[in-house]
Tab-separated table of C-alpha atoms and ligand atoms in Angstrom:
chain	number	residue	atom	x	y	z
A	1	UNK	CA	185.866	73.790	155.487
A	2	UNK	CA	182.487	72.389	156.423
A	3	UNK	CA	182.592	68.259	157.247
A	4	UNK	CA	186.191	68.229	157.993
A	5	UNK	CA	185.660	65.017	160.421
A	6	UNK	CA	183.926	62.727	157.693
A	7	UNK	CA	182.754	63.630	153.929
A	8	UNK	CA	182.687	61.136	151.275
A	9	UNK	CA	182.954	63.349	148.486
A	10	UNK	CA	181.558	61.935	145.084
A	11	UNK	CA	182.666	62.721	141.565
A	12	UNK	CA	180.003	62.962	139.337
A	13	UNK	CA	182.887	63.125	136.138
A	14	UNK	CA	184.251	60.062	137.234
A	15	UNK	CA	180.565	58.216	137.461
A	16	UNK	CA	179.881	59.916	133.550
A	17	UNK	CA	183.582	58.840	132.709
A	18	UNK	CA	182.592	55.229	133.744
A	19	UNK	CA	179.235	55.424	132.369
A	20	UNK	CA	180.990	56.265	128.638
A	21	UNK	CA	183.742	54.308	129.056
A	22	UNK	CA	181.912	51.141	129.214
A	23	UNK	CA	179.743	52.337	126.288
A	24	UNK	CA	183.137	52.214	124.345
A	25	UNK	CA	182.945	48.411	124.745
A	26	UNK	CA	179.414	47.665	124.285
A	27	UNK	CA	177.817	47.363	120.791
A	28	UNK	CA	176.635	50.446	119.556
A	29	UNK	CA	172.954	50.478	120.322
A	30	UNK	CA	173.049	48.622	123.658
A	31	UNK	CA	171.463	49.765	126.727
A	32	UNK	CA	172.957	50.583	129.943
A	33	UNK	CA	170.760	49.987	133.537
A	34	UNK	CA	172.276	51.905	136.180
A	35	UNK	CA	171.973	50.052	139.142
A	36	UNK	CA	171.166	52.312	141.521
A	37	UNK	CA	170.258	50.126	144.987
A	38	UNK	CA	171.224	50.305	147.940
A	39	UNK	CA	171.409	54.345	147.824
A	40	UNK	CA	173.062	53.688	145.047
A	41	UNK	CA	175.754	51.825	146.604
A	42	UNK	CA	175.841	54.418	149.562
A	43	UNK	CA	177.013	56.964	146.888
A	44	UNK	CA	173.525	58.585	147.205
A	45	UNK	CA	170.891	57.047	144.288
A	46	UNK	CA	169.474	60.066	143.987
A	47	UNK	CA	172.561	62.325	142.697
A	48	UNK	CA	173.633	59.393	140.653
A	49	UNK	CA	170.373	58.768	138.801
A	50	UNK	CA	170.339	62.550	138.110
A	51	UNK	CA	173.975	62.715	137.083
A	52	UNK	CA	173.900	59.436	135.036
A	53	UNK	CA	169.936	59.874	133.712
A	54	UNK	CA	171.074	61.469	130.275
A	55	UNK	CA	173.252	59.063	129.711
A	56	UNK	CA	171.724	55.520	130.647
A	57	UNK	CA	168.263	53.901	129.342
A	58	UNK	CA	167.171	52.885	133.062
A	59	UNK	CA	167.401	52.281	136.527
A	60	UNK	CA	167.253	49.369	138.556
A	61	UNK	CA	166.856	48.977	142.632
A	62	UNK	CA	166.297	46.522	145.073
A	63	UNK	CA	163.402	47.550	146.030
A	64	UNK	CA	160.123	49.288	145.445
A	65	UNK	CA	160.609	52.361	148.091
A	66	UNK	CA	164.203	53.292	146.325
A	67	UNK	CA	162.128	52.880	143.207
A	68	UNK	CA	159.538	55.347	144.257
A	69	UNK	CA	162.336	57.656	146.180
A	70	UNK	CA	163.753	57.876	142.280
A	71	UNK	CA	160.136	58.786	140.567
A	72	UNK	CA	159.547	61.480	143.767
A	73	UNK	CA	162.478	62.785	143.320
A	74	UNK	CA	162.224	63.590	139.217
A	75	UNK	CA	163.568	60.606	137.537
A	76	UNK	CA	161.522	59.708	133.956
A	77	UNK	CA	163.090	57.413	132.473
A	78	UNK	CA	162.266	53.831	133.400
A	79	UNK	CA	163.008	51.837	136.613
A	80	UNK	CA	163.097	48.277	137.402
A	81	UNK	CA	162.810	46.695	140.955
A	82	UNK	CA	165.252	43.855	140.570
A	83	UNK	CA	163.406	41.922	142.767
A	84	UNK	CA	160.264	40.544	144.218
A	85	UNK	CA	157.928	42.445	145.725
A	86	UNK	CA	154.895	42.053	148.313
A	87	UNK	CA	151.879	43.164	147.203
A	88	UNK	CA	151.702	45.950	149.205
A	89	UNK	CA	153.940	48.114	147.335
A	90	UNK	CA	152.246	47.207	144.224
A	91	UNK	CA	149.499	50.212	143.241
A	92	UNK	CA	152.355	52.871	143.895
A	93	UNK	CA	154.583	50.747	141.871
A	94	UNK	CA	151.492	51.249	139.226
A	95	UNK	CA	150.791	54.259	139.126
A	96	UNK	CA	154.257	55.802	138.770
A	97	UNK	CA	155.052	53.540	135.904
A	98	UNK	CA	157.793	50.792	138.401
A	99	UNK	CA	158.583	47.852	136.233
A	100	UNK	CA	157.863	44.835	138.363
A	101	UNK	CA	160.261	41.611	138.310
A	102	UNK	CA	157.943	38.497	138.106
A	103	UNK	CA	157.935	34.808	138.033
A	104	UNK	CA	155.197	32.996	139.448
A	105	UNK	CA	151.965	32.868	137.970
A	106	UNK	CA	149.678	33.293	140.909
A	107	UNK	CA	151.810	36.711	141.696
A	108	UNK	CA	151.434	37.348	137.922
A	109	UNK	CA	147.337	37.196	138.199
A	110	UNK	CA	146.885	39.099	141.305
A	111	UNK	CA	149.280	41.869	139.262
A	112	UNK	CA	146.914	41.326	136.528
A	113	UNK	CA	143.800	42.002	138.270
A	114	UNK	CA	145.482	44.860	140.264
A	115	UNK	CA	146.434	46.977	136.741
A	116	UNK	CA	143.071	46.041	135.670
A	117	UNK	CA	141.270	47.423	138.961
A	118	UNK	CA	142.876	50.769	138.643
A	119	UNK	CA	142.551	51.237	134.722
A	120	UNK	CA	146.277	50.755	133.840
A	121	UNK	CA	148.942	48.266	132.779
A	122	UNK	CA	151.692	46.542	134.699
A	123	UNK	CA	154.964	46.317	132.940
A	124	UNK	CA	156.989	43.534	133.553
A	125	UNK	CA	160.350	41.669	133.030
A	126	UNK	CA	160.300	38.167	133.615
A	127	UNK	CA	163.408	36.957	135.546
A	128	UNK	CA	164.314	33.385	134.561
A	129	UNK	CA	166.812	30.931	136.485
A	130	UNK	CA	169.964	29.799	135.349
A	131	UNK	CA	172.129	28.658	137.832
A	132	UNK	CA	171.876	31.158	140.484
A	133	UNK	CA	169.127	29.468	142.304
A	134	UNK	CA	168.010	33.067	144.105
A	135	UNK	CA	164.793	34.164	142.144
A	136	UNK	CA	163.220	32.866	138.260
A	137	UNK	CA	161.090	30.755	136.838
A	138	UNK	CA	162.954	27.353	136.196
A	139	UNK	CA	164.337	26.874	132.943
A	140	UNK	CA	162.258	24.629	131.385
A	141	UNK	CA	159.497	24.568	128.394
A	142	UNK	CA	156.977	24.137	131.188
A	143	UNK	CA	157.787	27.318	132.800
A	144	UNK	CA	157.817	28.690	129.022
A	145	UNK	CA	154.452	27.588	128.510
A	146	UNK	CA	153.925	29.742	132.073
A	147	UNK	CA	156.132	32.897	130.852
A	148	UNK	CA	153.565	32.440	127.695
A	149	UNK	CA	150.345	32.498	129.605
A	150	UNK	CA	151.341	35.473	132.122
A	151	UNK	CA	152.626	37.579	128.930
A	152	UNK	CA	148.789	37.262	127.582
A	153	UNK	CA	147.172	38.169	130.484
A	154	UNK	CA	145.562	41.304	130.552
A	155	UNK	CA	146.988	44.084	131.927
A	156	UNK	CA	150.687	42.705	131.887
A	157	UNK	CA	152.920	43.592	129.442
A	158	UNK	CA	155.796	41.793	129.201
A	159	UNK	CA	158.771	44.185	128.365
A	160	UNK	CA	162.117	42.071	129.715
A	161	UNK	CA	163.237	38.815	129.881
A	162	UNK	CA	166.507	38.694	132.212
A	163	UNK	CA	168.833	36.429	134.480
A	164	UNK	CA	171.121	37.344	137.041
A	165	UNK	CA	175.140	35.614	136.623
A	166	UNK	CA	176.572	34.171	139.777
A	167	UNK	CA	179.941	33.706	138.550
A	168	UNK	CA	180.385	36.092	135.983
A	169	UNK	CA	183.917	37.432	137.673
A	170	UNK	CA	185.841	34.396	137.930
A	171	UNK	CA	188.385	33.439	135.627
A	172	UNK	CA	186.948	30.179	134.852
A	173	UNK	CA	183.941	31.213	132.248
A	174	UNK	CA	182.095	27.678	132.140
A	175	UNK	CA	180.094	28.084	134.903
A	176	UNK	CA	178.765	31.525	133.118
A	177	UNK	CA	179.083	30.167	129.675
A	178	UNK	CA	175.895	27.446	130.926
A	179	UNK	CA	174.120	29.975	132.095
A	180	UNK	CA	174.459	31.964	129.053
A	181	UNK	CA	173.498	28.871	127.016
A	182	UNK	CA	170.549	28.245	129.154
A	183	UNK	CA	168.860	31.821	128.829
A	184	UNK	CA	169.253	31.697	124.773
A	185	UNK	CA	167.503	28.488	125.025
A	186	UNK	CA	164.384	29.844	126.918
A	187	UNK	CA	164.659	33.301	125.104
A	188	UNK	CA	163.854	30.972	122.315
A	189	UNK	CA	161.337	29.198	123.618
A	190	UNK	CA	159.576	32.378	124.054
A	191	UNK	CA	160.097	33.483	120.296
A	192	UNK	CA	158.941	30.036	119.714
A	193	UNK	CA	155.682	31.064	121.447
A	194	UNK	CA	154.950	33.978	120.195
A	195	UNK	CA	156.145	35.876	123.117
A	196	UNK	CA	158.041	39.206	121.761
A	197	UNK	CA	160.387	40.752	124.545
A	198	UNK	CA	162.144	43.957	123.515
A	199	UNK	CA	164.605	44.502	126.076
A	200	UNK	CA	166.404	41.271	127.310
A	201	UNK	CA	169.320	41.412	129.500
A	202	UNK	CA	172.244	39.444	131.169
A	203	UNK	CA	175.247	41.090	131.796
A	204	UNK	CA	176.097	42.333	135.615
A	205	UNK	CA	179.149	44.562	135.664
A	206	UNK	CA	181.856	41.558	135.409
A	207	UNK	CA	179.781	40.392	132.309
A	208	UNK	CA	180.287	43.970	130.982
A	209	UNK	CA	183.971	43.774	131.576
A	210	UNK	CA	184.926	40.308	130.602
A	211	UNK	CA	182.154	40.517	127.752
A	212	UNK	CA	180.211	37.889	128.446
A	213	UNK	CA	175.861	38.008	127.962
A	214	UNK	CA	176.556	41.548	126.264
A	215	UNK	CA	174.833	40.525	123.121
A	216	UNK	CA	171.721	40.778	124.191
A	217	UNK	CA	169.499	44.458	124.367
A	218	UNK	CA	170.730	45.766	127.860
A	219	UNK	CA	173.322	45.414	130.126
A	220	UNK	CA	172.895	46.154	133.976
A	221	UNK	CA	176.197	48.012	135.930
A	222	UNK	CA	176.317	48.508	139.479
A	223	UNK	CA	179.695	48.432	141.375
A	224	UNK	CA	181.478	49.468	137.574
A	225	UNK	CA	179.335	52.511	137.498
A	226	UNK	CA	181.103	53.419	140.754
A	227	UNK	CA	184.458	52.899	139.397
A	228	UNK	CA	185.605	49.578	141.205
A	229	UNK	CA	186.026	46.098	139.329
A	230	UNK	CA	183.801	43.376	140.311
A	231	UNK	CA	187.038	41.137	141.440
A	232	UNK	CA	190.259	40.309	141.180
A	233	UNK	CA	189.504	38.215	138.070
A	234	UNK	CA	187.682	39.680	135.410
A	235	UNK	CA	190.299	41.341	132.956
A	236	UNK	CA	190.900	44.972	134.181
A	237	UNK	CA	192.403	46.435	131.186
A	238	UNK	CA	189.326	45.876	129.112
A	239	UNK	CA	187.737	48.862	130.556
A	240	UNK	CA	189.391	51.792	132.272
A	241	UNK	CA	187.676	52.987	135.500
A	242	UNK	CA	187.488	55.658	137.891
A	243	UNK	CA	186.223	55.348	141.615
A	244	UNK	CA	183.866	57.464	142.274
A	245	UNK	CA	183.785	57.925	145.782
A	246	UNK	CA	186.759	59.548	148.346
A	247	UNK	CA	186.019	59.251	152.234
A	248	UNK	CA	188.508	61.947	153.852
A	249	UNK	CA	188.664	62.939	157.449
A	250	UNK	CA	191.020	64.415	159.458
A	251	UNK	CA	193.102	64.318	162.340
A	252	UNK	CA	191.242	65.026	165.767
A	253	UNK	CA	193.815	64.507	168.613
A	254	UNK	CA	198.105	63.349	168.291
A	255	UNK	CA	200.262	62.213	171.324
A	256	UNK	CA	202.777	59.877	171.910
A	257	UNK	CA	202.837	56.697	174.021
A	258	UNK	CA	205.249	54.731	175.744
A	259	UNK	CA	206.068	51.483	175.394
A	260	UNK	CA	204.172	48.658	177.203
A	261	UNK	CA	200.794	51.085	176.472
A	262	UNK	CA	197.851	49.621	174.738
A	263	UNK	CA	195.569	50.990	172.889
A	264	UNK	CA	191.675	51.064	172.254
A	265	UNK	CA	188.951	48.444	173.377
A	266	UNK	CA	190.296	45.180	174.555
A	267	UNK	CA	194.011	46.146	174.890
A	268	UNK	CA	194.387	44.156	171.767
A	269	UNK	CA	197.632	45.814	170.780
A	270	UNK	CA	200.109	46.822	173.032
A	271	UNK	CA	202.987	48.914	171.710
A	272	UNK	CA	206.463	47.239	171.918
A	273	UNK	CA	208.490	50.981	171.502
A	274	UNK	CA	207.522	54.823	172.166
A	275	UNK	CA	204.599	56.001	169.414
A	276	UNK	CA	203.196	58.651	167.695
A	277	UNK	CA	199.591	57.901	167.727
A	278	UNK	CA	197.024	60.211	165.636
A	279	UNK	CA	193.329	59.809	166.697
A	280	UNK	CA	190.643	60.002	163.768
A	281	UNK	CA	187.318	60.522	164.485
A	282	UNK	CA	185.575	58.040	162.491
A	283	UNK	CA	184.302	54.578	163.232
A	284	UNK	CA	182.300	51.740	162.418
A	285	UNK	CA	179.020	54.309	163.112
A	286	UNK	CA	180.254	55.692	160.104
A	287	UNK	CA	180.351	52.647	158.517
A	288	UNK	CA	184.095	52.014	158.473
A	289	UNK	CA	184.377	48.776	158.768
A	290	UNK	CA	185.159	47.019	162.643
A	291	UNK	CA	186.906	44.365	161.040
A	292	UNK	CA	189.879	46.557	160.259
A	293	UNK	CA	190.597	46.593	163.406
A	294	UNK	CA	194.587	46.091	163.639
A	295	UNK	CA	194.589	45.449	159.880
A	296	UNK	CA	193.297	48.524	157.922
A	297	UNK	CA	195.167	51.699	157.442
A	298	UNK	CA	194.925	55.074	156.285
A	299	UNK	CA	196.883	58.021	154.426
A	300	UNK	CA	198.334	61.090	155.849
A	301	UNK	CA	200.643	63.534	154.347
A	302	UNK	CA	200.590	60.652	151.423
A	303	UNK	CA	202.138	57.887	153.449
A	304	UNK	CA	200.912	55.435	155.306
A	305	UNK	CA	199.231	54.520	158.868
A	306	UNK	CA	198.428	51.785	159.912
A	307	UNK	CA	195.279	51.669	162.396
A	308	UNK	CA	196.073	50.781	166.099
A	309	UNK	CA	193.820	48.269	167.827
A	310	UNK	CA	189.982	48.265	167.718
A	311	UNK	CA	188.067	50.588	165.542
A	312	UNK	CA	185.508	52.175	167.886
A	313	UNK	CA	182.098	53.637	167.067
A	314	UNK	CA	183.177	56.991	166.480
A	315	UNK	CA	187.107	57.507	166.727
A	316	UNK	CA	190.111	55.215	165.516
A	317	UNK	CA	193.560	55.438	166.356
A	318	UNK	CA	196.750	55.303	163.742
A	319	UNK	CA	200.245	54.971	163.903
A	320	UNK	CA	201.634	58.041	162.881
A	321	UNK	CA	204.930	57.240	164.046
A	322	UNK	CA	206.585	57.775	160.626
A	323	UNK	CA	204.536	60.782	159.463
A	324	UNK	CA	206.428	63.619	160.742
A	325	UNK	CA	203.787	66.466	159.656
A	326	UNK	CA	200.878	64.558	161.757
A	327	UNK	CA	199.637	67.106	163.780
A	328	UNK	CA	195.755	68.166	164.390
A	329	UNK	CA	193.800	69.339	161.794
A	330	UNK	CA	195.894	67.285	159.132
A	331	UNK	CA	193.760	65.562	155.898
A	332	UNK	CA	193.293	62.235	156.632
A	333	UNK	CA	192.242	59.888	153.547
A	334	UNK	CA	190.035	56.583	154.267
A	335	UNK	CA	189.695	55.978	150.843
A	336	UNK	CA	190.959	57.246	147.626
A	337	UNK	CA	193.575	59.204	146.542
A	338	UNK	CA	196.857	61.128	148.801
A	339	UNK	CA	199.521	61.983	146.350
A	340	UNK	CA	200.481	59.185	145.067
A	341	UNK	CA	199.343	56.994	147.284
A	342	UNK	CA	195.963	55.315	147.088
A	343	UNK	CA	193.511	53.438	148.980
A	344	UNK	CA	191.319	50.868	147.078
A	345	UNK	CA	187.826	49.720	148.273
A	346	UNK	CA	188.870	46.787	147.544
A	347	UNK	CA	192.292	46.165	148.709
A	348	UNK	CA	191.145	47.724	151.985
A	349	UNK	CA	187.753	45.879	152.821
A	350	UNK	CA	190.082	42.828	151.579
A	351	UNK	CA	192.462	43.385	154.100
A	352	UNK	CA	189.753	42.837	156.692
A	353	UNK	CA	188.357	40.137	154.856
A	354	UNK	CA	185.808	41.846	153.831
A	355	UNK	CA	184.136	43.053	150.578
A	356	UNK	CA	184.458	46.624	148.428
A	357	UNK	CA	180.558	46.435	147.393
A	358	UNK	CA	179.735	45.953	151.352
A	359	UNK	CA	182.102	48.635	152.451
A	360	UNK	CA	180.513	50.755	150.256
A	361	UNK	CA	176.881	50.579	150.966
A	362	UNK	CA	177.966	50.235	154.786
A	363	UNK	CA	178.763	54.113	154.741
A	364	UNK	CA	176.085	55.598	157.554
A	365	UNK	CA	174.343	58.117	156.727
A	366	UNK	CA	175.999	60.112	159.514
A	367	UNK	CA	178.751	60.583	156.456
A	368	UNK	CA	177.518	63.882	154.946
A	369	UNK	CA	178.225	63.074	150.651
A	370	UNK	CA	179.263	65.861	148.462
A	371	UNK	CA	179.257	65.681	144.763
A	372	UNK	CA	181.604	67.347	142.636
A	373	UNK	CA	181.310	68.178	139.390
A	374	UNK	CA	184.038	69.860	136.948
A	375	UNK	CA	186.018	70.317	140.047
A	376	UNK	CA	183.234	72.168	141.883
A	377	UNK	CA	181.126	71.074	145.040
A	378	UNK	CA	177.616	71.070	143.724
A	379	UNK	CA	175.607	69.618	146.537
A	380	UNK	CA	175.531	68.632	149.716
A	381	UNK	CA	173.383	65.710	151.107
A	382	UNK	CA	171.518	66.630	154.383
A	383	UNK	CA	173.197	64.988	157.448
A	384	UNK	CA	170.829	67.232	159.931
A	385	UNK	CA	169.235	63.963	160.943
A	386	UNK	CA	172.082	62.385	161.781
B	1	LIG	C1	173.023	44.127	141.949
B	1	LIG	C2	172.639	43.570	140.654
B	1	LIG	C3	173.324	43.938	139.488
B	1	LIG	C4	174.595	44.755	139.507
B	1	LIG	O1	175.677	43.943	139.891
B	1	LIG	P1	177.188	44.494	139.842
B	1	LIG	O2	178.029	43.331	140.130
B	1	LIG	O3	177.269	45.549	140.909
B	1	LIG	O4	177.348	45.080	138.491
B	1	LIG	C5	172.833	43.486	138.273
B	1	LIG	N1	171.724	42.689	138.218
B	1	LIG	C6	171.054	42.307	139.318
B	1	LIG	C7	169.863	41.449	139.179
B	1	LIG	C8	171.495	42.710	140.564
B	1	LIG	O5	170.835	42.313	141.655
């Protein structure tokens, strides 16, 4: 078996399962952006917008290179950049079709003049504040009377009007219930002057889940796509999910230790009794997380092992102590499933402190990612760089 000392192996049925099952509780008719940034996550954007373009209306990325890595790679159907962008990127955006994310009106006139220049037409979804203070025009008739005047210039067409939730997946809704109020309002002032916008949208993955901004035309998932709940919080039952990604290793090295014997960088643990230690040869330059040093763990032969001292760039050590059948060679699960034992994203990076969407898009590229579909390995991603 090729990869045996990292793969994160990706399940294309799972990513589809998600995709459908959050269909289930949409309104029929609603579209679904697959938010695909950050390599979609670090689950690859590429095999996910192939996997999940039949069954979406759209993409959206961070920015305008994973935009045109979609578009060089085959995908039609239409992509949003999320985000501002510098000019620079602008006439590729263009010319492969890249909806741009605007708000200001000097930015909207030099995009004006730009699809103008080279005989085309810019489309655009204008992203208005709320509450999240991080991009938008301010929510205000004035910036209205703005959202009006870039919609008739020539060469824009305004497609989208959208706004981004900063606390959709908290248990308290008021916070998301102003913002919500706050977009109808300017969605109206728009109507109100005479600017039509066909595909408005609200709804982040927690607003998906918890049903809240849902109403309108689209809804954008990211980290529900890849089978993991926004938080804690948002009401888990609503809508069954799958995660899509696995990161399995295995066992490099086993010996035992006496006691008084520390182990890895620092001496920051010191055993108190004679060990089994297992060494795994994965590390933070695979993107597994440094701070689970001393607090992560992983699964072998389905039980647990807790991770001795400092996680190093390349290797990790477990306690193995209580896993008789820990020997070299042995499957070694990061994350996802061992029996019936399971490792979260999100109970792990939590036990660090950290957070399941960062773990996730922190996987190197030194990780090789193969996708399965209908229980077969259908690609490989190319690691020869690595
Ligand atoms: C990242 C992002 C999303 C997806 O958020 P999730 O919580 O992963 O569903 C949606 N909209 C915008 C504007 C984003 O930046």
């Amino acid at each position: 078996m090729p990869y045996e000392r990292i793969r994160a192996v990706i399940d294309l049925d799972a990513l589809i399962y998600n995709i459908q099952s959050m269909k289930q509780n949409l309104r029929p008719g609603t579209q679904v952006m697959a938010v695909v940034k950050a390599d979609g996550y670090g689950h690859g954007a590429v095999p996910v917008a192939e996997a999940a373009e039949p069954y979406v209306d759209g993409f959206g990325t961070a920015t305008a290179e994973e935009a045109l890595q979609l578009r060089r790679q085959g995908i039609r159907k239409p992509v949003l950049v999320l985000g501002p962008v510098f000019e620079s990127a602008w006439e590729a955006m263009l010319k492969e079709q890249i909806r741009f994310t605007l708000f200001e009106e000097d930015q909207a006139a030099a995009l004006s003049a730009m699809a103008r220049k080279l005989g085309t037409e810019a489309l655009v979804h204008l992203a208005v504040d709320t509450g999240m203070n991080r991009i938008g025009m301010a929510c205000t008739e004035a910036a209205a009377d703005m959202a009006a005047r870039i919609s008739r210039m020539p060469g824009i067409r305004t497609e989208g009007l959208f706004t981004h939730l900063a606390r959709a997946d908290e248990t308290d809704k008021e916070p998301t219930r102003r913002q919500l109020e706050a977009y109808r309002r300017f969605a109206s002032w728009l109507e109100q002057r005479g600017v039509a916008v066909s595909v408005r949208h609200v709804s982040n993955s927690a607003g998906i889940i918890d049903q809240e901004g849902t109403g309108w035309d689209m809804v954008r998932a990211g980290i529900s796509l890849y089978g993991l709940y926004p938080s804690h919080e948002v009401q888990r039952n609503r809508i069954p999910l799958r995660p899509v990604m696995e990161l399995k290793s295995h066992i490099s090295y086993v010996k035992e230790i006496p006691a008084g014997a520390q182990v890895s960088y620092g001496g920051t643990f010191t055993a108190d009794h004679p060990m089994t230690v297992a060494t795994i040869p994965v590390g933070y330059g695979d993107g597994y997380p440094r701070y689970l040093s001393g607090k992560g763990w992983v699964l072998i032969g389905g039980k647990k092992a807790p991770i001795l001292g400092r996680v190093c760039m390349d290797q990790m050590m477990a306690d193995v102590s209580s896993v008789p059948q820990a020997c070299r060679g042995e499957e070694v699960t990061l994350l996802g499933r061992d029996g019936d034992a399971c490792i979260g994203a999100e109970e792990l990076a939590g036990a660090g402190g950290g957070f399941h969407y960062e773990l996730l898009c922190g996987i190197s590229k030194r990780v090789p990612r193969v996708y399965v579909k209908d229980g077969k390995t259908v690609t490989i991603s190319d690691i020869s760089g690595c």
